[in-house]
């Protein structure tokens, strides 16, 4: 059956019902003409897990995305922010819709696990890592030449506004404008758009900071432009979010706790220490407010559980029973999963002295760090003239010299917002906004796939 309908799904990360106010008039208009429903989230409430549940309709114990990263037991390596869509187990929403509609088309713009997805068009960040240590900023797109065509009209994608100390509205604006151009070019039936702006500022400053009002205005302005664009093209608009953000003030150094008890093994490298997961008796893969703990000897599990349960800042520790209850009992998961208190979050730090921190600890490096590091959004406040140091590093790079952009602080106390736990109330969790005909009495995040399907009936 041919498909004549069109739907744009905007993933507006970090938006929760308690943020909707006078600074979100465009979003409010969409709610008034349609519906808004807080959603029951999935655990853990982190980006790749939430997105995978929305696009498969499955819980993490089925689709396998147990966090933004996990420990690969075969390689004895922690892997974070991988990009192949083949990591997501189970059928995706576009598989079903292509089965139902012979000419169905889907575009996936910046949603995670973008590479090699069976969609008609896709764009995702993907730098080139050169043999001499340099990293060249670029995008990856299908069909070949798509992102180059968009950049010819919009300018280069502002990669350094997508993540790092300069993370801000410019990246989300580029994505929004690219989405409109891509829609004009390909007219997809389903267009998936990822706008991460709120996620950054809410983690940096916390949801109660006075600066959040202007950040809401900035993203709401984009939503107004997108709403007008799709309305003019007879295209339905669905807004979803992955989670809300909690105010936090307590970093928990879970790997340091394990190291003090002799569980962590490190390898000396030059003048610093590297976590040695394969040799460690137990270690944690920290991911915002949750941490997967991998334990070599099963007989040690109860002992490690008791240690972590007694650690300040940790609310609970899931064992096999707890993991099953929260649908996170997948073979990629840790033997235990720690959940932070509402005001706490987990660092990946495993060194006991900062002079032993690895060279990548003070850089933006989402792949080498054996855990998520939100402090990458800050420039070290102890740098006397940070702009001069950055300029010098960039000059070194331009001259073809090896350089280290070591400007990130080791100050986790700077972080004021986090996520990963299930929310204390619906107003602080994920939400969905859309046309009235797609409303339901109650909606779970896993229902998003079915709601998208219903849009094409």
PDB file of C-alpha atoms in Angstrom, residues 40 64 84 101 188 221 261 281 310 315 340 389 432 452:
ATOM      1  CA  UNK A  40       6.646   6.499  31.714  1.00  0.00           C
ATOM      2  CA  UNK A  64      20.368  -4.594  24.322  1.00  0.00           C
ATOM      3  CA  UNK A  84      26.392   1.113  14.304  1.00  0.00           C
ATOM      4  CA  UNK A 101       3.813   0.635   2.806  1.00  0.00           C
ATOM      5  CA  UNK A 188      10.403  11.472   3.650  1.00  0.00           C
ATOM      6  CA  UNK A 221      12.044  29.615  18.756  1.00  0.00           C
ATOM      7  CA  UNK A 261      39.151  -2.012  48.548  1.00  0.00           C
ATOM      8  CA  UNK A 281      38.362  -7.800  40.136  1.00  0.00           C
ATOM      9  CA  UNK A 310      27.067   1.521  52.252  1.00  0.00           C
ATOM     10  CA  UNK A 315      20.560   4.945  46.716  1.00  0.00           C
ATOM     11  CA  UNK A 340      22.660   7.316  42.616  1.00  0.00           C
ATOM     12  CA  UNK A 389      45.922  28.367  25.465  1.00  0.00           C
ATOM     13  CA  UNK A 432       5.186  13.513  24.212  1.00  0.00           C
ATOM     14  CA  UNK A 452       4.328   6.573  15.095  1.00  0.00           C
TER      15      UNK A 452
END
